[in-house]
Coordinates of C-alpha atoms in Angstrom, one line a residue:
M645 CA 0.0 0.0 0.0
V646 CA 1.3 3.4 -1.0
V647 CA 0.9 6.1 1.6
V648 CA -0.1 9.5 0.2
K649 CA 0.7 12.7 2.0
D650 CA -1.0 15.9 0.6
Y651 CA 1.0 19.1 0.8
S652 CA -0.6 20.7 -2.2
Q653 CA -1.7 23.8 -0.3
V654 CA 1.6 24.6 1.2
M655 CA 3.1 28.0 0.5
P656 CA 6.8 28.6 -0.4
F657 CA 9.2 28.7 2.5
R658 CA 11.4 31.1 0.5
H659 CA 11.4 32.6 -2.9
E660 CA 14.3 34.5 -4.4
D661 CA 13.5 37.3 -6.9
G662 CA 14.6 36.1 -10.4
A663 CA 15.0 32.5 -9.3
R664 CA 15.3 30.1 -12.3
L665 CA 16.4 26.6 -11.4
S666 CA 16.7 26.1 -7.6
E667 CA 18.4 22.8 -7.0
G668 CA 20.9 20.8 -4.8
V669 CA 19.2 21.5 -1.5
T670 CA 21.5 20.1 1.4
Y671 CA 21.2 20.2 5.2
D672 CA 24.2 20.4 7.5
I673 CA 23.3 19.4 11.0
R674 CA 26.5 20.8 12.5
N675 CA 25.3 24.4 12.1
D676 CA 21.7 23.9 11.3
R677 CA 22.5 25.2 7.8
L678 CA 20.4 24.7 4.7
L679 CA 22.2 25.2 1.4
W680 CA 20.9 25.2 -2.1
V681 CA 21.9 26.5 -5.6
D682 CA 20.3 28.2 -8.5
I683 CA 21.9 26.4 -11.4
Y684 CA 21.0 28.9 -14.2
N685 CA 21.8 32.0 -12.2
S686 CA 25.0 30.4 -10.9
E687 CA 24.3 31.2 -7.2
I688 CA 24.8 29.4 -3.9
H689 CA 22.4 30.2 -1.1
A690 CA 22.6 29.3 2.6
I691 CA 20.4 29.9 5.7
D692 CA 21.9 29.3 9.1
N693 CA 19.7 28.2 12.1
V694 CA 17.0 27.1 9.7
S695 CA 15.2 24.8 12.2
R696 CA 15.2 27.5 14.9
D697 CA 14.7 30.7 13.0
G698 CA 13.1 29.4 9.8
R699 CA 13.2 31.7 6.8
E700 CA 14.3 34.5 9.1
G701 CA 17.6 32.7 9.7
R702 CA 20.8 34.4 8.5
H703 CA 20.7 34.2 4.7
M704 CA 24.0 34.2 2.7
T705 CA 24.5 34.0 -1.0
I706 CA 27.3 34.1 -3.5
K707 CA 27.3 34.4 -7.3
I708 CA 29.9 32.3 -9.1
E709 CA 31.3 34.4 -12.0
G710 CA 33.1 32.2 -14.5
S711 CA 35.8 32.9 -17.1
Q712 CA 33.5 31.6 -19.9
G713 CA 30.8 34.3 -19.5
R714 CA 27.9 32.4 -18.0
D715 CA 28.8 30.0 -15.2
S716 CA 26.6 27.5 -13.4
V717 CA 26.6 25.7 -10.0
G718 CA 25.0 22.3 -9.9
V719 CA 25.5 20.9 -6.5
V720 CA 27.2 21.6 -3.1
F721 CA 29.3 19.2 -1.0
L722 CA 29.8 19.5 2.8
T723 CA 33.4 19.2 4.1
D724 CA 35.0 18.4 7.4
D725 CA 35.3 22.1 7.9
P726 CA 31.7 23.5 8.6
G727 CA 32.8 26.9 7.3
I728 CA 33.8 25.6 3.9
V729 CA 31.6 24.0 1.2
L730 CA 32.7 22.7 -2.1
F731 CA 30.5 23.0 -5.2
G732 CA 30.3 21.7 -8.8
G733 CA 30.9 24.7 -11.1
K734 CA 31.2 25.0 -14.8
D735 CA 35.0 24.4 -14.9
G736 CA 35.5 22.1 -11.9
I737 CA 35.1 21.7 -8.2
G738 CA 35.1 25.0 -6.4
Q739 CA 35.5 26.0 -2.8
W740 CA 33.5 28.6 -1.0
K741 CA 34.2 30.1 2.5
V742 CA 30.5 30.4 3.6
G743 CA 29.4 33.9 4.3
S744 CA 32.3 35.5 2.4
H745 CA 32.8 36.5 -1.3
E746 CA 35.8 34.2 -1.5
W747 CA 35.8 31.2 -3.8
E748 CA 38.2 29.4 -6.0
Y749 CA 38.5 26.3 -8.2
V750 CA 40.5 23.5 -6.5
V751 CA 40.2 20.8 -9.2
K752 CA 39.4 21.2 -12.9
Y753 CA 37.4 18.7 -14.9
S754 CA 40.1 19.0 -17.6
A755 CA 42.2 16.8 -15.3
C756 CA 40.2 14.0 -16.7
S757 CA 42.1 12.6 -19.7
E758 CA 39.0 11.7 -21.7
L759 CA 37.6 15.2 -21.4
A760 CA 41.0 16.9 -22.0
E761 CA 41.2 15.1 -25.3
N762 CA 37.9 16.6 -26.4
P763 CA 37.8 20.3 -25.5
D764 CA 34.7 20.9 -27.5
R765 CA 32.8 18.3 -25.5
L766 CA 34.2 19.8 -22.3
Q767 CA 33.0 23.2 -23.3
R768 CA 29.5 21.9 -23.7
L769 CA 29.2 20.3 -20.3
R770 CA 28.0 21.7 -17.0
P771 CA 27.7 20.2 -13.5
N772 CA 24.4 18.7 -12.4
D773 CA 24.3 16.6 -9.2
G774 CA 26.5 14.3 -7.2
N775 CA 27.5 13.1 -3.8
T776 CA 30.5 12.4 -1.5
T777 CA 31.6 8.8 -0.7
R778 CA 30.9 7.8 2.9
D779 CA 34.5 7.8 3.8
G780 CA 34.9 11.4 2.6
K781 CA 37.6 10.6 0.1
Y782 CA 35.9 11.2 -3.2
I783 CA 33.2 13.1 -5.0
L784 CA 31.0 11.5 -7.6
I785 CA 29.5 14.2 -9.9
G786 CA 27.5 14.0 -13.0
L787 CA 28.0 16.4 -16.0
M788 CA 25.5 17.1 -18.7
N789 CA 25.1 19.4 -21.7
D790 CA 24.7 23.1 -20.8
F791 CA 21.5 25.0 -21.4
N792 CA 22.5 26.2 -24.9
Y793 CA 23.2 22.7 -26.2
D794 CA 21.0 19.6 -26.7
V795 CA 20.4 18.1 -23.3
K796 CA 19.3 14.8 -24.8
A797 CA 22.7 14.2 -26.3
I798 CA 24.8 11.6 -24.5
D799 CA 27.8 13.8 -23.9
G800 CA 27.2 13.5 -20.2
C801 CA 29.3 11.4 -17.8
I802 CA 30.0 10.7 -14.1
L803 CA 33.4 11.6 -12.7
R804 CA 35.2 10.4 -9.6
I805 CA 37.2 13.3 -8.1
S806 CA 39.7 13.3 -5.3
V807 CA 40.2 16.9 -4.1
S808 CA 43.2 16.1 -1.9
K809 CA 45.0 14.3 -4.8
G810 CA 43.7 16.5 -7.6
T811 CA 42.6 13.5 -9.6
V812 CA 39.6 13.3 -12.0
E813 CA 38.5 9.9 -13.4
M814 CA 35.7 8.9 -15.7
V815 CA 33.6 6.2 -14.1
W816 CA 30.5 6.3 -16.4
D817 CA 30.5 7.7 -19.9
G818 CA 27.6 8.2 -22.3
I819 CA 24.7 9.4 -20.1
A820 CA 22.4 12.3 -21.1
I821 CA 21.4 13.6 -17.7
A822 CA 23.4 12.1 -14.9
N823 CA 21.7 13.1 -11.7
A824 CA 21.6 12.1 -8.0
V825 CA 24.0 9.5 -6.5
H826 CA 23.3 7.6 -3.3
W827 CA 24.4 4.5 -1.4
D828 CA 22.4 2.0 0.6
H829 CA 22.9 1.6 4.4
D830 CA 25.6 -1.1 4.0
E831 CA 27.3 0.5 1.0
K832 CA 26.9 -2.7 -1.1
Y833 CA 25.2 -0.7 -3.9
V834 CA 25.3 2.7 -5.4
F835 CA 22.2 4.1 -6.9
I836 CA 22.6 6.3 -10.1
T837 CA 19.8 8.5 -11.4
D838 CA 19.5 8.5 -15.2
S839 CA 16.8 11.2 -15.7
L840 CA 16.0 10.9 -19.4
Q841 CA 15.8 7.1 -19.1
H842 CA 13.2 7.6 -16.2
T843 CA 15.4 5.1 -14.3
I844 CA 17.5 4.7 -11.2
W845 CA 20.2 2.1 -11.7
R846 CA 21.6 -0.1 -8.9
C847 CA 25.3 -0.9 -9.3
P848 CA 27.5 -3.1 -7.1
W849 CA 29.8 -0.9 -5.1
D850 CA 33.2 -1.8 -3.6
K851 CA 33.6 0.5 -0.6
Q852 CA 37.2 -0.5 -0.1
T853 CA 38.2 0.9 -3.5
N854 CA 35.3 3.4 -3.9
S855 CA 34.5 2.0 -7.3
L856 CA 31.3 0.9 -9.0
N857 CA 30.7 -2.0 -11.3
R858 CA 28.8 -0.5 -14.2
N859 CA 28.6 -3.9 -16.0
G860 CA 26.6 -5.2 -13.0
K861 CA 24.0 -2.4 -13.2
E862 CA 20.3 -3.2 -12.8
A863 CA 17.3 -1.0 -13.6
W864 CA 16.1 -0.7 -10.0
I865 CA 13.4 1.9 -10.2
D866 CA 11.2 2.6 -13.2
F867 CA 9.4 5.9 -12.8
K868 CA 7.2 5.5 -15.9
S869 CA 5.5 2.6 -14.2
H870 CA 4.5 4.7 -11.2
N871 CA 3.6 7.9 -13.1
K872 CA 1.6 6.7 -16.1
E873 CA -0.5 9.9 -16.2
F874 CA 2.6 12.0 -16.9
A875 CA 4.4 12.1 -20.3
S876 CA 7.9 12.3 -19.0
P877 CA 8.3 11.7 -15.2
E878 CA 12.0 12.3 -14.8
P879 CA 13.7 11.4 -11.5
D880 CA 15.6 14.5 -10.4
G881 CA 17.4 15.4 -7.1
S882 CA 16.9 13.1 -4.1
D883 CA 17.9 12.3 -0.6
M884 CA 18.5 9.0 1.2
D885 CA 17.2 8.1 4.7
I886 CA 20.2 5.9 5.3
A887 CA 18.9 4.3 8.5
N888 CA 15.8 3.0 6.8
N889 CA 17.0 2.5 3.2
L890 CA 14.3 4.9 1.9
L891 CA 15.1 7.1 -1.1
Y892 CA 13.1 10.4 -1.4
V893 CA 13.0 11.3 -5.1
T894 CA 11.7 14.6 -6.6
V895 CA 10.0 13.7 -9.9
W896 CA 10.3 16.5 -12.5
S897 CA 7.0 17.5 -14.2
T898 CA 4.8 15.6 -11.7
H899 CA 4.5 18.0 -8.7
R900 CA 5.3 15.1 -6.4
V901 CA 8.1 13.5 -4.3
Q902 CA 8.1 9.7 -4.3
V903 CA 9.7 7.5 -1.6
Y904 CA 11.1 4.1 -2.5
D905 CA 12.2 1.2 -0.3
I906 CA 15.5 0.5 -2.1
T907 CA 15.9 -3.0 -0.6
Q908 CA 13.3 -4.1 -3.1
R909 CA 13.1 -3.5 -6.9
N910 CA 10.7 -0.7 -7.9
K911 CA 9.0 -0.6 -4.4
L912 CA 7.1 2.7 -4.0
V913 CA 6.0 3.2 -0.5
Q914 CA 4.9 6.9 -0.3
E915 CA 3.9 9.8 -2.4
I916 CA 4.2 13.4 -1.3
I917 CA 2.0 15.8 -3.3
L918 CA 3.3 19.3 -4.0
P919 CA 1.3 22.3 -5.2
V920 CA 0.2 21.9 -8.8
T921 CA 1.4 25.5 -9.4
T922 CA 5.0 24.2 -9.2
P923 CA 5.3 21.0 -11.2
R924 CA 9.0 21.2 -11.7
G925 CA 10.2 19.8 -8.5
S926 CA 14.0 19.6 -8.7
C927 CA 15.6 18.3 -5.5
C928 CA 14.8 17.5 -1.9
C929 CA 16.5 16.8 1.4
L930 CA 15.5 15.7 4.9
A931 CA 16.2 17.8 8.0
G932 CA 14.9 15.7 10.8
S933 CA 11.3 15.0 10.1
D934 CA 10.9 17.9 7.7
L935 CA 11.5 17.7 4.0
Y936 CA 12.9 20.7 2.0
V937 CA 12.1 20.8 -1.7
T938 CA 13.4 23.0 -4.5
T939 CA 11.6 23.8 -7.7
A940 CA 12.3 25.3 -11.1
N941 CA 10.7 28.2 -12.8
D942 CA 8.6 27.4 -15.9
E943 CA 10.9 29.7 -17.9
I944 CA 14.6 28.7 -17.6
S945 CA 16.2 31.3 -19.9
D946 CA 17.2 35.0 -20.0
E947 CA 13.5 36.0 -20.6
P948 CA 11.8 37.9 -17.8
V949 CA 10.7 35.7 -14.9
Q950 CA 7.0 35.1 -14.8
K951 CA 5.2 35.6 -11.5
G952 CA 4.5 32.4 -9.6
Q953 CA 6.0 29.9 -7.3
G954 CA 8.6 28.4 -9.7
G955 CA 12.1 28.6 -8.4
S956 CA 10.9 28.4 -4.8
L957 CA 12.1 26.5 -1.7
F958 CA 9.4 24.6 0.1
R959 CA 9.4 23.2 3.7
L960 CA 7.1 20.3 4.3
L961 CA 6.7 19.7 8.0
C962 CA 6.5 16.2 9.7
V963 CA 7.0 14.2 6.5
A964 CA 9.2 11.6 8.1
D965 CA 9.7 10.0 11.5
N966 CA 13.4 10.9 11.8
K967 CA 15.6 12.4 14.3
A968 CA 17.7 15.4 13.2
T969 CA 20.5 14.1 11.0
S970 CA 22.3 14.6 7.7
S971 CA 22.6 12.1 5.0
K972 CA 25.6 13.7 3.5
A973 CA 29.2 12.7 4.2
Y974 CA 31.8 15.3 4.9
L975 CA 34.6 15.5 2.3
N976 CA 38.1 15.4 3.7
L977 CA 39.9 18.5 2.5
H978 CA 43.4 17.1 3.3

Protein backbone atom coordinates (compact mmCIF):
# COMPACT_ATOMS: atom_id res chain seq x y z
CA MET A 1 0.00 0.00 0.00
CA VAL A 2 1.33 3.42 -1.00
CA VAL A 3 0.87 6.13 1.64
CA VAL A 4 -0.14 9.51 0.18
CA LYS A 5 0.66 12.75 2.00
CA ASP A 6 -0.96 15.87 0.60
CA TYR A 7 1.02 19.12 0.82
CA SER A 8 -0.65 20.66 -2.22
CA GLN A 9 -1.74 23.77 -0.30
CA VAL A 10 1.60 24.61 1.25
CA MET A 11 3.09 28.01 0.47
CA PRO A 12 6.76 28.59 -0.42
CA PHE A 13 9.16 28.69 2.49
CA ARG A 14 11.38 31.08 0.54
CA HIS A 15 11.37 32.57 -2.93
CA GLU A 16 14.26 34.54 -4.41
CA ASP A 17 13.52 37.29 -6.92
CA GLY A 18 14.59 36.12 -10.37
CA ALA A 19 14.98 32.48 -9.31
CA ARG A 20 15.29 30.12 -12.29
CA LEU A 21 16.42 26.63 -11.39
CA SER A 22 16.70 26.12 -7.64
CA GLU A 23 18.39 22.76 -6.97
CA GLY A 24 20.86 20.83 -4.85
CA VAL A 25 19.24 21.46 -1.45
CA THR A 26 21.46 20.10 1.36
CA TYR A 27 21.23 20.15 5.16
CA ASP A 28 24.21 20.42 7.51
CA ILE A 29 23.26 19.41 11.05
CA ARG A 30 26.48 20.83 12.54
CA ASN A 31 25.34 24.43 12.13
CA ASP A 32 21.66 23.86 11.30
CA ARG A 33 22.47 25.23 7.84
CA LEU A 34 20.41 24.72 4.71
CA LEU A 35 22.17 25.19 1.38
CA TRP A 36 20.85 25.20 -2.15
CA VAL A 37 21.86 26.47 -5.57
CA ASP A 38 20.30 28.22 -8.53
CA ILE A 39 21.93 26.41 -11.44
CA TYR A 40 20.97 28.86 -14.16
CA ASN A 41 21.77 31.99 -12.16
CA SER A 42 25.00 30.43 -10.85
CA GLU A 43 24.26 31.19 -7.20
CA ILE A 44 24.75 29.38 -3.89
CA HIS A 45 22.36 30.20 -1.06
CA ALA A 46 22.62 29.32 2.62
CA ILE A 47 20.40 29.86 5.67
CA ASP A 48 21.85 29.32 9.14
CA ASN A 49 19.71 28.24 12.11
CA VAL A 50 17.00 27.15 9.70
CA SER A 51 15.24 24.84 12.16
CA ARG A 52 15.21 27.46 14.92
CA ASP A 53 14.71 30.69 12.96
CA GLY A 54 13.08 29.40 9.77
CA ARG A 55 13.16 31.72 6.79
CA GLU A 56 14.35 34.50 9.09
CA GLY A 57 17.65 32.72 9.72
CA ARG A 58 20.83 34.37 8.49
CA HIS A 59 20.73 34.24 4.69
CA MET A 60 23.96 34.24 2.69
CA THR A 61 24.51 34.03 -1.03
CA ILE A 62 27.33 34.15 -3.54
CA LYS A 63 27.29 34.37 -7.31
CA ILE A 64 29.94 32.32 -9.09
CA GLU A 65 31.30 34.37 -11.98
CA GLY A 66 33.15 32.23 -14.52
CA SER A 67 35.81 32.93 -17.10
CA GLN A 68 33.52 31.62 -19.85
CA GLY A 69 30.82 34.26 -19.47
CA ARG A 70 27.85 32.37 -18.03
CA ASP A 71 28.81 30.02 -15.23
CA SER A 72 26.62 27.51 -13.39
CA VAL A 73 26.58 25.74 -10.03
CA GLY A 74 24.95 22.30 -9.92
CA VAL A 75 25.53 20.92 -6.46
CA VAL A 76 27.21 21.61 -3.10
CA PHE A 77 29.30 19.22 -1.01
CA LEU A 78 29.82 19.45 2.75
CA THR A 79 33.37 19.22 4.06
CA ASP A 80 35.05 18.36 7.36
CA ASP A 81 35.30 22.12 7.94
CA PRO A 82 31.75 23.45 8.62
CA GLY A 83 32.80 26.86 7.34
CA ILE A 84 33.80 25.60 3.89
CA VAL A 85 31.63 23.98 1.23
CA LEU A 86 32.67 22.67 -2.15
CA PHE A 87 30.53 23.02 -5.24
CA GLY A 88 30.34 21.70 -8.76
CA GLY A 89 30.95 24.68 -11.06
CA LYS A 90 31.25 25.02 -14.82
CA ASP A 91 35.01 24.38 -14.88
CA GLY A 92 35.45 22.07 -11.93
CA ILE A 93 35.08 21.67 -8.18
CA GLY A 94 35.14 25.00 -6.39
CA GLN A 95 35.53 25.97 -2.75
CA TRP A 96 33.49 28.64 -0.96
CA LYS A 97 34.16 30.09 2.47
CA VAL A 98 30.55 30.39 3.62
CA GLY A 99 29.43 33.94 4.33
CA SER A 100 32.28 35.50 2.35
CA HIS A 101 32.78 36.48 -1.27
CA GLU A 102 35.81 34.21 -1.50
CA TRP A 103 35.79 31.21 -3.81
CA GLU A 104 38.24 29.38 -6.03
CA TYR A 105 38.48 26.26 -8.16
CA VAL A 106 40.47 23.50 -6.48
CA VAL A 107 40.17 20.78 -9.17
CA LYS A 108 39.35 21.22 -12.88
CA TYR A 109 37.37 18.69 -14.94
CA SER A 110 40.08 19.03 -17.57
CA ALA A 111 42.25 16.84 -15.33
CA CYS A 112 40.16 13.95 -16.73
CA SER A 113 42.10 12.61 -19.72
CA GLU A 114 38.98 11.69 -21.74
CA LEU A 115 37.60 15.21 -21.42
CA ALA A 116 40.96 16.91 -21.97
CA GLU A 117 41.23 15.09 -25.31
CA ASN A 118 37.90 16.56 -26.44
CA PRO A 119 37.83 20.27 -25.49
CA ASP A 120 34.66 20.92 -27.54
CA ARG A 121 32.80 18.34 -25.48
CA LEU A 122 34.21 19.75 -22.26
CA GLN A 123 32.99 23.21 -23.26
CA ARG A 124 29.45 21.85 -23.74
CA LEU A 125 29.22 20.29 -20.29
CA ARG A 126 28.00 21.71 -17.00
CA PRO A 127 27.67 20.17 -13.51
CA ASN A 128 24.36 18.70 -12.41
CA ASP A 129 24.33 16.60 -9.23
CA GLY A 130 26.49 14.27 -7.20
CA ASN A 131 27.53 13.10 -3.76
CA THR A 132 30.48 12.39 -1.50
CA THR A 133 31.56 8.84 -0.73
CA ARG A 134 30.85 7.84 2.86
CA ASP A 135 34.53 7.77 3.80
CA GLY A 136 34.93 11.37 2.64
CA LYS A 137 37.63 10.58 0.09
CA TYR A 138 35.90 11.15 -3.23
CA ILE A 139 33.21 13.13 -5.00
CA LEU A 140 31.02 11.50 -7.64
CA ILE A 141 29.54 14.19 -9.89
CA GLY A 142 27.47 14.03 -13.04
CA LEU A 143 28.03 16.38 -15.97
CA MET A 144 25.47 17.08 -18.69
CA ASN A 145 25.12 19.39 -21.68
CA ASP A 146 24.69 23.06 -20.80
CA PHE A 147 21.50 25.02 -21.44
CA ASN A 148 22.46 26.21 -24.92
CA TYR A 149 23.16 22.66 -26.16
CA ASP A 150 21.01 19.57 -26.72
CA VAL A 151 20.41 18.12 -23.25
CA LYS A 152 19.32 14.82 -24.81
CA ALA A 153 22.74 14.19 -26.31
CA ILE A 154 24.78 11.57 -24.48
CA ASP A 155 27.77 13.84 -23.94
CA GLY A 156 27.20 13.53 -20.21
CA CYS A 157 29.25 11.45 -17.80
CA ILE A 158 29.98 10.74 -14.14
CA LEU A 159 33.38 11.62 -12.71
CA ARG A 160 35.16 10.43 -9.57
CA ILE A 161 37.20 13.26 -8.09
CA SER A 162 39.74 13.35 -5.28
CA VAL A 163 40.19 16.92 -4.11
CA SER A 164 43.16 16.07 -1.90
CA LYS A 165 44.99 14.30 -4.75
CA GLY A 166 43.71 16.49 -7.57
CA THR A 167 42.63 13.47 -9.64
CA VAL A 168 39.62 13.26 -11.96
CA GLU A 169 38.54 9.91 -13.43
CA MET A 170 35.71 8.94 -15.74
CA VAL A 171 33.57 6.20 -14.14
CA TRP A 172 30.48 6.33 -16.37
CA ASP A 173 30.54 7.69 -19.90
CA GLY A 174 27.62 8.25 -22.26
CA ILE A 175 24.67 9.36 -20.12
CA ALA A 176 22.43 12.28 -21.11
CA ILE A 177 21.40 13.62 -17.68
CA ALA A 178 23.39 12.06 -14.86
CA ASN A 179 21.66 13.07 -11.66
CA ALA A 180 21.61 12.11 -7.97
CA VAL A 181 23.99 9.51 -6.49
CA HIS A 182 23.31 7.58 -3.26
CA TRP A 183 24.44 4.50 -1.37
CA ASP A 184 22.42 2.02 0.65
CA HIS A 185 22.93 1.56 4.39
CA ASP A 186 25.60 -1.12 4.02
CA GLU A 187 27.31 0.46 0.99
CA LYS A 188 26.86 -2.68 -1.07
CA TYR A 189 25.24 -0.72 -3.89
CA VAL A 190 25.34 2.74 -5.41
CA PHE A 191 22.15 4.15 -6.94
CA ILE A 192 22.63 6.28 -10.06
CA THR A 193 19.82 8.49 -11.35
CA ASP A 194 19.46 8.51 -15.16
CA SER A 195 16.80 11.19 -15.66
CA LEU A 196 16.02 10.87 -19.36
CA GLN A 197 15.78 7.09 -19.08
CA HIS A 198 13.24 7.59 -16.24
CA THR A 199 15.37 5.13 -14.29
CA ILE A 200 17.50 4.73 -11.20
CA TRP A 201 20.21 2.12 -11.70
CA ARG A 202 21.57 -0.07 -8.91
CA CYS A 203 25.25 -0.90 -9.32
CA PRO A 204 27.49 -3.07 -7.12
CA TRP A 205 29.82 -0.89 -5.06
CA ASP A 206 33.23 -1.75 -3.62
CA LYS A 207 33.60 0.51 -0.60
CA GLN A 208 37.23 -0.50 -0.11
CA THR A 209 38.23 0.95 -3.47
CA ASN A 210 35.31 3.41 -3.88
CA SER A 211 34.47 1.95 -7.29
CA LEU A 212 31.26 0.93 -9.02
CA ASN A 213 30.67 -2.00 -11.32
CA ARG A 214 28.76 -0.51 -14.22
CA ASN A 215 28.58 -3.88 -15.97
CA GLY A 216 26.56 -5.18 -13.05
CA LYS A 217 23.97 -2.41 -13.21
CA GLU A 218 20.28 -3.20 -12.83
CA ALA A 219 17.30 -0.98 -13.63
CA TRP A 220 16.08 -0.71 -10.03
CA ILE A 221 13.35 1.95 -10.16
CA ASP A 222 11.17 2.60 -13.21
CA PHE A 223 9.42 5.95 -12.84
CA LYS A 224 7.16 5.55 -15.85
CA SER A 225 5.49 2.55 -14.22
CA HIS A 226 4.47 4.67 -11.20
CA ASN A 227 3.61 7.86 -13.09
CA LYS A 228 1.59 6.70 -16.08
CA GLU A 229 -0.51 9.86 -16.20
CA PHE A 230 2.58 11.98 -16.95
CA ALA A 231 4.35 12.11 -20.31
CA SER A 232 7.90 12.34 -19.00
CA PRO A 233 8.29 11.70 -15.24
CA GLU A 234 12.01 12.29 -14.79
CA PRO A 235 13.67 11.41 -11.49
CA ASP A 236 15.62 14.45 -10.37
CA GLY A 237 17.39 15.36 -7.13
CA SER A 238 16.87 13.10 -4.13
CA ASP A 239 17.91 12.29 -0.58
CA MET A 240 18.50 9.02 1.25
CA ASP A 241 17.17 8.10 4.68
CA ILE A 242 20.17 5.87 5.28
CA ALA A 243 18.93 4.26 8.50
CA ASN A 244 15.76 2.98 6.81
CA ASN A 245 17.01 2.54 3.22
CA LEU A 246 14.35 4.94 1.95
CA LEU A 247 15.08 7.08 -1.09
CA TYR A 248 13.13 10.37 -1.42
CA VAL A 249 13.03 11.30 -5.12
CA THR A 250 11.75 14.56 -6.59
CA VAL A 251 10.05 13.67 -9.87
CA TRP A 252 10.31 16.45 -12.45
CA SER A 253 7.05 17.48 -14.19
CA THR A 254 4.77 15.62 -11.73
CA HIS A 255 4.47 17.97 -8.69
CA ARG A 256 5.32 15.10 -6.37
CA VAL A 257 8.09 13.50 -4.34
CA GLN A 258 8.11 9.69 -4.28
CA VAL A 259 9.65 7.52 -1.59
CA TYR A 260 11.10 4.11 -2.49
CA ASP A 261 12.24 1.20 -0.34
CA ILE A 262 15.52 0.47 -2.09
CA THR A 263 15.86 -2.99 -0.56
CA GLN A 264 13.25 -4.11 -3.12
CA ARG A 265 13.09 -3.47 -6.85
CA ASN A 266 10.68 -0.69 -7.86
CA LYS A 267 9.04 -0.61 -4.41
CA LEU A 268 7.10 2.66 -4.04
CA VAL A 269 5.96 3.21 -0.46
CA GLN A 270 4.92 6.86 -0.26
CA GLU A 271 3.87 9.80 -2.41
CA ILE A 272 4.17 13.41 -1.27
CA ILE A 273 1.97 15.76 -3.27
CA LEU A 274 3.31 19.26 -4.02
CA PRO A 275 1.32 22.30 -5.18
CA VAL A 276 0.17 21.93 -8.79
CA THR A 277 1.43 25.47 -9.38
CA THR A 278 4.99 24.15 -9.20
CA PRO A 279 5.26 20.96 -11.24
CA ARG A 280 8.99 21.25 -11.74
CA GLY A 281 10.23 19.82 -8.45
CA SER A 282 14.00 19.56 -8.73
CA CYS A 283 15.55 18.30 -5.48
CA CYS A 284 14.77 17.47 -1.86
CA CYS A 285 16.52 16.80 1.43
CA LEU A 286 15.52 15.67 4.90
CA ALA A 287 16.22 17.77 7.97
CA GLY A 288 14.94 15.67 10.82
CA SER A 289 11.28 14.97 10.12
CA ASP A 290 10.94 17.88 7.69
CA LEU A 291 11.52 17.74 3.96
CA TYR A 292 12.86 20.70 1.98
CA VAL A 293 12.05 20.76 -1.74
CA THR A 294 13.43 23.04 -4.45
CA THR A 295 11.58 23.81 -7.68
CA ALA A 296 12.34 25.31 -11.07
CA ASN A 297 10.67 28.21 -12.81
CA ASP A 298 8.61 27.45 -15.92
CA GLU A 299 10.93 29.74 -17.86
CA ILE A 300 14.59 28.71 -17.64
CA SER A 301 16.18 31.28 -19.91
CA ASP A 302 17.15 34.95 -19.98
CA GLU A 303 13.54 35.96 -20.63
CA PRO A 304 11.80 37.93 -17.85
CA VAL A 305 10.69 35.75 -14.94
CA GLN A 306 6.96 35.13 -14.80
CA LYS A 307 5.22 35.61 -11.48
CA GLY A 308 4.51 32.41 -9.61
CA GLN A 309 6.01 29.85 -7.27
CA GLY A 310 8.56 28.39 -9.68
CA GLY A 311 12.11 28.56 -8.39
CA SER A 312 10.89 28.35 -4.80
CA LEU A 313 12.09 26.50 -1.75
CA PHE A 314 9.36 24.60 0.12
CA ARG A 315 9.42 23.24 3.68
CA LEU A 316 7.12 20.28 4.29
CA LEU A 317 6.65 19.67 8.01
CA CYS A 318 6.54 16.23 9.65
CA VAL A 319 7.04 14.19 6.48
CA ALA A 320 9.24 11.55 8.07
CA ASP A 321 9.70 9.98 11.48
CA ASN A 322 13.36 10.88 11.76
CA LYS A 323 15.61 12.45 14.31
CA ALA A 324 17.71 15.38 13.17
CA THR A 325 20.54 14.06 11.04
CA SER A 326 22.28 14.64 7.74
CA SER A 327 22.56 12.08 4.96
CA LYS A 328 25.63 13.74 3.48
CA ALA A 329 29.18 12.68 4.22
CA TYR A 330 31.84 15.31 4.87
CA LEU A 331 34.61 15.50 2.31
CA ASN A 332 38.13 15.36 3.72
CA LEU A 333 39.91 18.48 2.52
CA HIS A 334 43.40 17.14 3.29
